[in-house]
mmCIF file of C-alpha atoms in Angstrom:
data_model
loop_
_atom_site.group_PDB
_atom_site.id
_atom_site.type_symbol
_atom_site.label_atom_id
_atom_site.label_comp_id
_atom_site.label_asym_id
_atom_site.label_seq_id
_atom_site.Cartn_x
_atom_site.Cartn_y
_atom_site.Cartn_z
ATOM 1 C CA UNK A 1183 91.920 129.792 98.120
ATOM 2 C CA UNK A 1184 94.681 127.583 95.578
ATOM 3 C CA UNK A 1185 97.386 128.146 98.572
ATOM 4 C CA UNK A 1186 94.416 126.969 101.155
ATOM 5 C CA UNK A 1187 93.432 124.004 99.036
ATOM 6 C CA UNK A 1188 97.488 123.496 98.435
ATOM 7 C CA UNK A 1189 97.773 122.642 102.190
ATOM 8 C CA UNK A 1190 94.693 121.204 102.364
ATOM 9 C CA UNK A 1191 95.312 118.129 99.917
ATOM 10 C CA UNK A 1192 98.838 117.644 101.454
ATOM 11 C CA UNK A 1193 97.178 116.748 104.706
ATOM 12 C CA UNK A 1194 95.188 114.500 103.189
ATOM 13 C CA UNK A 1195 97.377 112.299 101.582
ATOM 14 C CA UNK A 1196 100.061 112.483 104.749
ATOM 15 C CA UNK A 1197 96.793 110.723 106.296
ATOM 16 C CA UNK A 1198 96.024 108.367 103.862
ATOM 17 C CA UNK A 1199 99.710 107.446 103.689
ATOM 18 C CA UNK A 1200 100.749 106.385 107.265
ATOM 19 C CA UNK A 1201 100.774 102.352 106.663
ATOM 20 C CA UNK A 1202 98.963 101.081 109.536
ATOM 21 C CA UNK A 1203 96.369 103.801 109.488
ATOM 22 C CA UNK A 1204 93.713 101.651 108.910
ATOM 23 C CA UNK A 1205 94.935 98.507 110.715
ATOM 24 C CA UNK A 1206 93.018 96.937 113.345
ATOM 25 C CA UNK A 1207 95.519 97.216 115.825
ATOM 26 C CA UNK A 1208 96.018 100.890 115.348
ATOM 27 C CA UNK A 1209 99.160 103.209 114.515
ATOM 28 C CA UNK A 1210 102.159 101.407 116.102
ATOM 29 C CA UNK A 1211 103.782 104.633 115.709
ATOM 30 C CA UNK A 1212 103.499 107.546 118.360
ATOM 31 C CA UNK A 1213 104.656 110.118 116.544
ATOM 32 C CA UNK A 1214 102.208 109.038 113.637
ATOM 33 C CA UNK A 1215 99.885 108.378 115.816
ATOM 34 C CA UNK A 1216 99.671 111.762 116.990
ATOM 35 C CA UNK A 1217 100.218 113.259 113.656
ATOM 36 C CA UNK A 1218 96.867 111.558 112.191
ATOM 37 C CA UNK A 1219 95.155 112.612 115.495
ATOM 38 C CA UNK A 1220 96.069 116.494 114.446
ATOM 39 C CA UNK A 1221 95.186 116.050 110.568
ATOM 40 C CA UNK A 1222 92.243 114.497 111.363
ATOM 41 C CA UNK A 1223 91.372 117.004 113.415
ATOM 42 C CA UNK A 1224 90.577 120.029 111.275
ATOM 43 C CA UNK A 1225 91.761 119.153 107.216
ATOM 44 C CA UNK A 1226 88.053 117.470 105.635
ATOM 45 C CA UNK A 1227 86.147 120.431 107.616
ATOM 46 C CA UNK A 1228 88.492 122.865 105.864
ATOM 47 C CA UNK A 1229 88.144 121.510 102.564
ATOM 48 C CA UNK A 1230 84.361 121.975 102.959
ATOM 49 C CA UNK A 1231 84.246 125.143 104.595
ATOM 50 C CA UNK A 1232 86.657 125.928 101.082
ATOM 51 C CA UNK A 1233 83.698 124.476 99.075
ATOM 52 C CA UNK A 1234 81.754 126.485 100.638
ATOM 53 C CA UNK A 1235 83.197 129.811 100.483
ATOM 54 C CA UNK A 1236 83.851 129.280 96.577
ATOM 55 C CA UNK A 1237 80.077 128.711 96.212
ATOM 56 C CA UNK A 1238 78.912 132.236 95.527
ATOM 57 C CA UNK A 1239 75.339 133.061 95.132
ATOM 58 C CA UNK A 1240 75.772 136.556 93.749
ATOM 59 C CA UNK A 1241 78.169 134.770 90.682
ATOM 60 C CA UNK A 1242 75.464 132.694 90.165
ATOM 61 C CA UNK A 1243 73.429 135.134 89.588
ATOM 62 C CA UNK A 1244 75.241 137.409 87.673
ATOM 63 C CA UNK A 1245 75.715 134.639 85.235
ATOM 64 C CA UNK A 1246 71.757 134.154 84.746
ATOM 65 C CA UNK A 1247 72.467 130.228 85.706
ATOM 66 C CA UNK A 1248 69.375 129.324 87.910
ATOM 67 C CA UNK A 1249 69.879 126.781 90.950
ATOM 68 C CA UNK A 1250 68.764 124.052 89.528
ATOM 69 C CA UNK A 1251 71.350 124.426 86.725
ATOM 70 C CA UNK A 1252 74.565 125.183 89.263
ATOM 71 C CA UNK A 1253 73.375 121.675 90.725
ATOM 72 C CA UNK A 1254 73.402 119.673 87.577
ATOM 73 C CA UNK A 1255 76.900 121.233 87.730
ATOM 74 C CA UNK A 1256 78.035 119.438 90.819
ATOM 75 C CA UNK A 1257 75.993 116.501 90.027
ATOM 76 C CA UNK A 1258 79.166 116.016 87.060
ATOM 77 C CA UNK A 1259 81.396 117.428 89.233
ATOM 78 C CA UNK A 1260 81.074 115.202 92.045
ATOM 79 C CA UNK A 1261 78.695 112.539 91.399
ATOM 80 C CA UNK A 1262 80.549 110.979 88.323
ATOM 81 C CA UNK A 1263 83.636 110.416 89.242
ATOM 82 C CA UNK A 1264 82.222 109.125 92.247
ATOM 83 C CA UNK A 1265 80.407 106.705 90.480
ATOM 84 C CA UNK A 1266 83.027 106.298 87.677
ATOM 85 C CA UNK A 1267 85.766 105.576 89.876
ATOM 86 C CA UNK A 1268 84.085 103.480 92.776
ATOM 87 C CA UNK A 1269 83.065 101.236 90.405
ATOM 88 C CA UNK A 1270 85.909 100.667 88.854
ATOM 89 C CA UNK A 1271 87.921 100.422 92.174
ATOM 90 C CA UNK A 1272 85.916 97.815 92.820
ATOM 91 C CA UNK A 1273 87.241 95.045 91.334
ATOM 92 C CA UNK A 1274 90.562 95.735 92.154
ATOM 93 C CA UNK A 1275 90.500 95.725 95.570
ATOM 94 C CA UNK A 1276 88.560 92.690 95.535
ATOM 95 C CA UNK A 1277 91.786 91.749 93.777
ATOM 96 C CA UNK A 1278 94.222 92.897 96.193
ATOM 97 C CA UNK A 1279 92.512 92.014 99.183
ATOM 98 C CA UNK A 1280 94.748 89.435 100.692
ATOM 99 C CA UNK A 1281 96.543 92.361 101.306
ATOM 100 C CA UNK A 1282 93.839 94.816 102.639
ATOM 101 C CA UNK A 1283 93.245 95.675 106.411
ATOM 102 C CA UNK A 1284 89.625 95.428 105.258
ATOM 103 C CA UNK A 1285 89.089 93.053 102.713
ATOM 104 C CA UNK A 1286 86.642 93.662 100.371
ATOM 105 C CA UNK A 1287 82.922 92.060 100.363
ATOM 106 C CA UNK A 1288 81.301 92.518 96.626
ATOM 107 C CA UNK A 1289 78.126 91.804 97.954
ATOM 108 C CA UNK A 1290 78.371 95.694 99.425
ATOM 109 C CA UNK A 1291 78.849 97.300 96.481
ATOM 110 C CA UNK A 1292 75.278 98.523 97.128
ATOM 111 C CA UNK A 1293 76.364 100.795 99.479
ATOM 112 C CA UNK A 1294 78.009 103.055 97.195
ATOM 113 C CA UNK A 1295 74.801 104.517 96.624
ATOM 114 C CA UNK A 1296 74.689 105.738 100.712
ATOM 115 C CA UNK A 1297 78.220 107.450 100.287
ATOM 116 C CA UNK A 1298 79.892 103.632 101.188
ATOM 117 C CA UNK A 1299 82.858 103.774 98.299
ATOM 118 C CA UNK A 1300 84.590 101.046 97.207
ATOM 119 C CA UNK A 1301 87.344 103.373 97.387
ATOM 120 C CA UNK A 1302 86.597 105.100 101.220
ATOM 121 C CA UNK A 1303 88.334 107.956 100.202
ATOM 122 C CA UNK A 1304 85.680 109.121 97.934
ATOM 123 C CA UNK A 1305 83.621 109.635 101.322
ATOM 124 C CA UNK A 1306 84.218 113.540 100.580
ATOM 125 C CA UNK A 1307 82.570 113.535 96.951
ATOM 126 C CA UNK A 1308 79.254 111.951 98.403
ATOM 127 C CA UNK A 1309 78.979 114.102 100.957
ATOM 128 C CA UNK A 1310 79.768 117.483 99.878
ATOM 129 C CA UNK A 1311 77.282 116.852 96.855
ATOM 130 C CA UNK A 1312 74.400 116.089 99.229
ATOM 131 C CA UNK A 1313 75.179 119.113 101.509
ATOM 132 C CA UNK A 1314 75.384 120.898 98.017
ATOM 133 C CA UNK A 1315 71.865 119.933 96.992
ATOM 134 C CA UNK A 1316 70.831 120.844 100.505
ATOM 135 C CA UNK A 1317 72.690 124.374 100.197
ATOM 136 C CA UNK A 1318 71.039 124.741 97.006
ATOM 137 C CA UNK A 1319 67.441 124.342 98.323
ATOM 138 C CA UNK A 1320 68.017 127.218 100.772
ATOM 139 C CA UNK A 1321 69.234 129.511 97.766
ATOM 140 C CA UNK A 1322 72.802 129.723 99.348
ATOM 141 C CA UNK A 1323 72.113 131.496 102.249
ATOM 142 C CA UNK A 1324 72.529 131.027 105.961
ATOM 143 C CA UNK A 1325 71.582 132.699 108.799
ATOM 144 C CA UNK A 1326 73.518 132.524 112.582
ATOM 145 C CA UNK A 1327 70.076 130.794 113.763
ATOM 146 C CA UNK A 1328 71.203 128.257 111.022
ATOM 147 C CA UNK A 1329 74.889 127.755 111.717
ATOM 148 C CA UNK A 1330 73.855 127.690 115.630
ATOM 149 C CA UNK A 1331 71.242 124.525 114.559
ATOM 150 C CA UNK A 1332 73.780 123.048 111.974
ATOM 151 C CA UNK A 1333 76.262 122.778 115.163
ATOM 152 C CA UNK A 1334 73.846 121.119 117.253
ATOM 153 C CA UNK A 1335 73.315 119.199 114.319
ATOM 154 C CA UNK A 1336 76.670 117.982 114.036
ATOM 155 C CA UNK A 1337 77.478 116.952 117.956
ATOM 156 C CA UNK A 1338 73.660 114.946 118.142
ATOM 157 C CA UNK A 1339 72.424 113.300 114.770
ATOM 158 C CA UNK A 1340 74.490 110.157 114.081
ATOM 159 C CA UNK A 1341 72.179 109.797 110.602
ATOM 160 C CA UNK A 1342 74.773 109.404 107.346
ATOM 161 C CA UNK A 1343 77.305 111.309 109.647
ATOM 162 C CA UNK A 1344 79.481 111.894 106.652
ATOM 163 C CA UNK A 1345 76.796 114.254 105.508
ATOM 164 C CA UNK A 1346 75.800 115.727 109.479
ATOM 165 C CA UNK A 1347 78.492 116.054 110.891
ATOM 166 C CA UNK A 1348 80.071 118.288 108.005
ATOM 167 C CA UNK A 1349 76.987 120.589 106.693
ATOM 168 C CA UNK A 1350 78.113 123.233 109.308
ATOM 169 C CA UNK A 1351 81.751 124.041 107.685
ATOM 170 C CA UNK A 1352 80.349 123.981 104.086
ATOM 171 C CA UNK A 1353 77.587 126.660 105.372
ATOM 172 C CA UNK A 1354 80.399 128.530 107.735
ATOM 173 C CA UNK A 1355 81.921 128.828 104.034
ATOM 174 C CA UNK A 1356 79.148 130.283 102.276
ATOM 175 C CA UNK A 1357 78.603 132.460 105.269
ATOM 176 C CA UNK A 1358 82.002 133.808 105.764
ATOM 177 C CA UNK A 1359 81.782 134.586 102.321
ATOM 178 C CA UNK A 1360 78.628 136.547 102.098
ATOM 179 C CA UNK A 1361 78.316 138.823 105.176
ATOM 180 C CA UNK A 1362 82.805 138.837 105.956
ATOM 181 C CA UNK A 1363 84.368 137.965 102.655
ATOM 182 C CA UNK A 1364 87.441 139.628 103.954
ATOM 183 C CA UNK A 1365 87.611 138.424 107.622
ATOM 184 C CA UNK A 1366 90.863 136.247 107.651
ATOM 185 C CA UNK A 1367 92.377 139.903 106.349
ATOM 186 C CA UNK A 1368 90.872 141.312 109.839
ATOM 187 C CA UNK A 1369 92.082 139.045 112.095
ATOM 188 C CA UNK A 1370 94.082 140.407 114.973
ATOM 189 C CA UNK A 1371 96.968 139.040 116.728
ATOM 190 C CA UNK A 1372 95.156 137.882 119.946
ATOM 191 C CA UNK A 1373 92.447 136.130 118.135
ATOM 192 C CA UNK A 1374 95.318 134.440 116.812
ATOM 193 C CA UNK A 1375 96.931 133.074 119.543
ATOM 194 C CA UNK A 1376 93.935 132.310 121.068
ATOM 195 C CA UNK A 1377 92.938 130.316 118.076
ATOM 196 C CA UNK A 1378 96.463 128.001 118.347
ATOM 197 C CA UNK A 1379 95.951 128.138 121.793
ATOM 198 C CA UNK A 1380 92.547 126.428 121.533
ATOM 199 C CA UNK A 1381 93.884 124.019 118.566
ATOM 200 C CA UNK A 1382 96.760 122.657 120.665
ATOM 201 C CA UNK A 1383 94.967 122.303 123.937
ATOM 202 C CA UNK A 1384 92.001 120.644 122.243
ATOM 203 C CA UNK A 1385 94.047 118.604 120.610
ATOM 204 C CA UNK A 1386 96.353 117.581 123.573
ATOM 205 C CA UNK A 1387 93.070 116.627 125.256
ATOM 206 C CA UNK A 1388 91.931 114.680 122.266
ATOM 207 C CA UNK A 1389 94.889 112.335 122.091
ATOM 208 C CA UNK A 1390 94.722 111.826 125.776
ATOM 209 C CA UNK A 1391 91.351 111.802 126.566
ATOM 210 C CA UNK A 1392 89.883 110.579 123.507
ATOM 211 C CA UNK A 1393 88.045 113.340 120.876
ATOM 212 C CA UNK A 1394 84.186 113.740 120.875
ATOM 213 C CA UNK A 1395 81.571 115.869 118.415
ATOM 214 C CA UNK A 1396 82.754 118.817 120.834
ATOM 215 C CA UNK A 1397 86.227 118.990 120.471
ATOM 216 C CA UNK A 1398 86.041 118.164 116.788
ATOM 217 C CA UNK A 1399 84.296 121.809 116.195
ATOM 218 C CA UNK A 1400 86.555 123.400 117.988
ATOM 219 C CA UNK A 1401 89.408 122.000 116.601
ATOM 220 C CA UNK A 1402 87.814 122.276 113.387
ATOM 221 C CA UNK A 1403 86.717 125.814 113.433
ATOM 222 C CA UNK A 1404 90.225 126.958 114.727
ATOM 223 C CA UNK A 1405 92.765 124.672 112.624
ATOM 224 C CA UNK A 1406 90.387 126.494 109.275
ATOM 225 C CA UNK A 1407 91.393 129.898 110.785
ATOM 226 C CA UNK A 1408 94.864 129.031 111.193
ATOM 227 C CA UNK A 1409 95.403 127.413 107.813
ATOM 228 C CA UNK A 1410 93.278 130.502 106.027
ATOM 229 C CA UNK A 1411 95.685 133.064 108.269
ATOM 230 C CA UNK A 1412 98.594 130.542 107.067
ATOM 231 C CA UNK A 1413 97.934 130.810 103.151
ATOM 232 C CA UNK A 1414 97.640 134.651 103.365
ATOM 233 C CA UNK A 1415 100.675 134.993 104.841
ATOM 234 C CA UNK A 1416 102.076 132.545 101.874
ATOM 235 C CA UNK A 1417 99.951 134.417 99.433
ATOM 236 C CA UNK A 1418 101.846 137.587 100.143
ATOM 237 C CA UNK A 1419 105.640 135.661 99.327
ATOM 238 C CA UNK A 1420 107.001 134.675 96.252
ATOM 239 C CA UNK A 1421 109.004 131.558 94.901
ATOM 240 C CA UNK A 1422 108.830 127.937 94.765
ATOM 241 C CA UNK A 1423 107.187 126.773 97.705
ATOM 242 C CA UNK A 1424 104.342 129.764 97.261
ATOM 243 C CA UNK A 1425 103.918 128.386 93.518
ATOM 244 C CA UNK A 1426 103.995 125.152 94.627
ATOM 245 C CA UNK A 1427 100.993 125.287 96.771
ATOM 246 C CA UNK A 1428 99.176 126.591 94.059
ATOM 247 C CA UNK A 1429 99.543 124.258 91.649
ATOM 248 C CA UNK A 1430 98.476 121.926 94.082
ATOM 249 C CA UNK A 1431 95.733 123.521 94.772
ATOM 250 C CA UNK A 1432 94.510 123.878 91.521
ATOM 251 C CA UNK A 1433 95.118 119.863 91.173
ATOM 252 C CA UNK A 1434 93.603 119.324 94.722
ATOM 253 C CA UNK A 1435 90.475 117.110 93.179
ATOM 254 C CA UNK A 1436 92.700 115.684 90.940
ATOM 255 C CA UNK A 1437 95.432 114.306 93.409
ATOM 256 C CA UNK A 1438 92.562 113.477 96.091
ATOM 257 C CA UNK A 1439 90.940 111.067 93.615
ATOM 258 C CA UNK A 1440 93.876 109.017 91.811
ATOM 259 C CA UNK A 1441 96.752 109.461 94.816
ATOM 260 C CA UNK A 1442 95.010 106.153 97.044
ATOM 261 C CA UNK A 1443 95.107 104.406 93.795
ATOM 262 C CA UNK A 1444 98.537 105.462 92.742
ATOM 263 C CA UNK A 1445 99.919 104.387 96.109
ATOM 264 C CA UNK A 1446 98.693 100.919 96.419
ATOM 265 C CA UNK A 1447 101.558 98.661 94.766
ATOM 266 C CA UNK A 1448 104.275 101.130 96.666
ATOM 267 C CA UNK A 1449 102.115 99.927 99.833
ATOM 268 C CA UNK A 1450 102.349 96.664 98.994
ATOM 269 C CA UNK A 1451 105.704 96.080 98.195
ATOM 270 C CA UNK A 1452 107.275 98.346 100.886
ATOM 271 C CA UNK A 1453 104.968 97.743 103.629
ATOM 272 C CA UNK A 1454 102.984 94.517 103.087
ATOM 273 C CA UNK A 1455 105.576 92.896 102.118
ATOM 274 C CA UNK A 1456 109.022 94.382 103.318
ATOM 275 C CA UNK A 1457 107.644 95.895 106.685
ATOM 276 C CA UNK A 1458 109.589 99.226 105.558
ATOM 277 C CA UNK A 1459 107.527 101.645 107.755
ATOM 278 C CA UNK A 1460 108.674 105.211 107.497
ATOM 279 C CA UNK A 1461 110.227 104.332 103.771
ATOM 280 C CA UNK A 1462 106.373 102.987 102.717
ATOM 281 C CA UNK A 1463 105.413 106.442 104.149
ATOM 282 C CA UNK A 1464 107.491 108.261 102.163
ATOM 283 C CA UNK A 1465 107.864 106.965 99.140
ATOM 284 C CA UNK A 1466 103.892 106.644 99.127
ATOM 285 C CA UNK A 1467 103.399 110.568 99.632
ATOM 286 C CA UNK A 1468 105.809 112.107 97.222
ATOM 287 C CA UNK A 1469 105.025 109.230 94.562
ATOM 288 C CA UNK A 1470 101.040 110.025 95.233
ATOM 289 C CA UNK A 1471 101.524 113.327 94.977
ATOM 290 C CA UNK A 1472 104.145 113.613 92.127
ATOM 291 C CA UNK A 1473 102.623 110.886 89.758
ATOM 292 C CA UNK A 1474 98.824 112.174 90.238
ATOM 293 C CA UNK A 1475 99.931 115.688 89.645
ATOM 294 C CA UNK A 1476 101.421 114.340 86.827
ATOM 295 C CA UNK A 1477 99.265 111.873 85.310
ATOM 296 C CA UNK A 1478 96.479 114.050 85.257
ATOM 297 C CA UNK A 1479 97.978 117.054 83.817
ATOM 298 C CA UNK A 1480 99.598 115.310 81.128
ATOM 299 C CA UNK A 1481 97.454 112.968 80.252
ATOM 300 C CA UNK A 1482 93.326 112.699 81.855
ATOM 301 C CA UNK A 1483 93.052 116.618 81.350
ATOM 302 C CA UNK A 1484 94.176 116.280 77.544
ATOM 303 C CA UNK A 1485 91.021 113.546 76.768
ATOM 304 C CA UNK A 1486 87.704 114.786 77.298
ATOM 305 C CA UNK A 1487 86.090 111.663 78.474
ATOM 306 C CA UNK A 1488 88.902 110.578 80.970
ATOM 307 C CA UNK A 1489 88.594 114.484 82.440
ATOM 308 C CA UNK A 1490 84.459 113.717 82.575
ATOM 309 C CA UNK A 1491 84.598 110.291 84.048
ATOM 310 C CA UNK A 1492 86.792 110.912 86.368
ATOM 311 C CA UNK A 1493 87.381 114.316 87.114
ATOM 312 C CA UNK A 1494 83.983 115.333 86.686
ATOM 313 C CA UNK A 1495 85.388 117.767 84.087
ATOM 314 C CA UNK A 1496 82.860 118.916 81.022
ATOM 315 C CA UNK A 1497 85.013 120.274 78.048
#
């Protein structure tokens, strides 16, 4: 799952890199406009259903590490450098907000507590940890009655959607894992093409018509398939660019946490301030990339408290 993870993490940070992303106003670019619409489409529900097919009961088991244990697991896994680095984020963007498309209010720093970061991109650390806990309660296990009320689940409850609207690809993982641990392996050509077929023409419909819970399944559940399909067929190569994938993959937490941070005075400079639009883009996803990759690997994995805090990391 590196290669899968690999692709997954470059998505995100293509996302969180396109300038006006957040703006008020919208993307001013069509192309990046439409680019964003097809990321955001499918790439958080494949890094949960991810989560959840790594999440393996009979492991667990094997290892004679009871539940409750495997949670206290992702409570430092997820929970502290959610905590760790929210807080600290904090202050900064208070900082920095003249330059923010949402300035920063300190008086909702409560919030974090509700899966509200400081830093918005932690989102995914929140909510995978509650859907964890929830997963945990059921003993890892799933049922089609399940998935069937988790998808209802996701297109009706608008409670801490975050959490709702994602529980279904986590459990799809755990699933897929369990009862067809080999099913990306058995896929046939026409399920294929019927799969991009379904991707693009949701997605077409998306961008013109405006998306809903609906399409976001379905573009979900077929964009995972693709992307799984994709990193087999990579798996099965050699060189750089598999290798490469890899080692992002293996760095996917890592880069996901410090890349928004890494990329905010390249923002500033060549966006805020210059109006450089594609360059900001850019420069902002190889330097996110290539400096998190970096930093951490050299530096927050070699102390023990920096890899806790805010990786989450127990040494």
């Amino acid at each position: 799952m590196d290669i899968a993870k690999g692709i997954a993490i470059i998505l995100v940070v293509v996302g969180h890199c396109i300038p006006d992303a957040t703006a008020p106003t919208g993307i001013s670019s069509s192309y990046m406009r439409i680019l964003h619409s097809v990321i955001y489409s499918f790439h958080m529900p494949l890094f949960f259903f991810i989560s959840g097919y790594l999440i393996s009961r009979r492991q667990i088991i094997a290892k004679g590490e009871t539940i409750t244990a495997s949670l206290k697991k992702r409570f430092h896994r997820l929970l502290v450098p959610y905590l760790f680095v929210g807080l600290c984020y904090a202050p900064m963007k208070y900082l920095l907000s003249s330059f923010a498309n949402r300035p920063y209010d300190f008086s909702q720093i409560w919030k974090i507590i509700i899966g509200i970061n400081p830093d918005g991109e932690l989102w995914f650390l929140y909510a995978l940890f509650v859907i964890t806990m929830v997963a945990g309660f059921t003993g890892y296990r799933i049922s089609k009655l399940g998935l069937t009320i988790l998808s209802l689940l996701a297109v009706t409850t608008p409670l801490l959607p975050i959490v709702t609207s994602n529980m279904l690809y986590v459990f799809l993982g755990i699933y897929a894992r369990r009862d067809y641990p080999n099913f990306i392996v058995g896929l046939k050509m026409p399920v294929l093409l019927i799969a991009s077929l379904a991707f693009a023409v949701v997605n077409i419909c998306s961008i013109l018509y405006g998306g809903n819970s609906i399409f976001r399944i379905l573009t979900s559940i077929t964009g995972i398939i693709l992307c799984l399909r994709f990193s087999q067929w990579v798996d099965g190569k050699s060189g750089i660019f598999r290798n490469g994938l890899i080692q992002l993959g293996l760095f996917s937490m890592d880069i996901y946490i410090l890349s928004d941070i890494i990329k905010i005075p390249f923002r500033i400079i060549l966006w805020s301030k210059l109006h450089l639009y594609m360059l900001s883009f850019i420069v902002c996803f190889v330097l996110s990339v290539v400096l998190s990759y970096i930093f951490s690997k050299y530096f927050i994995r070699k102390s023990t408290w920096l890899s806790y805090l805010i990786l989450g990391i127990r040494k």
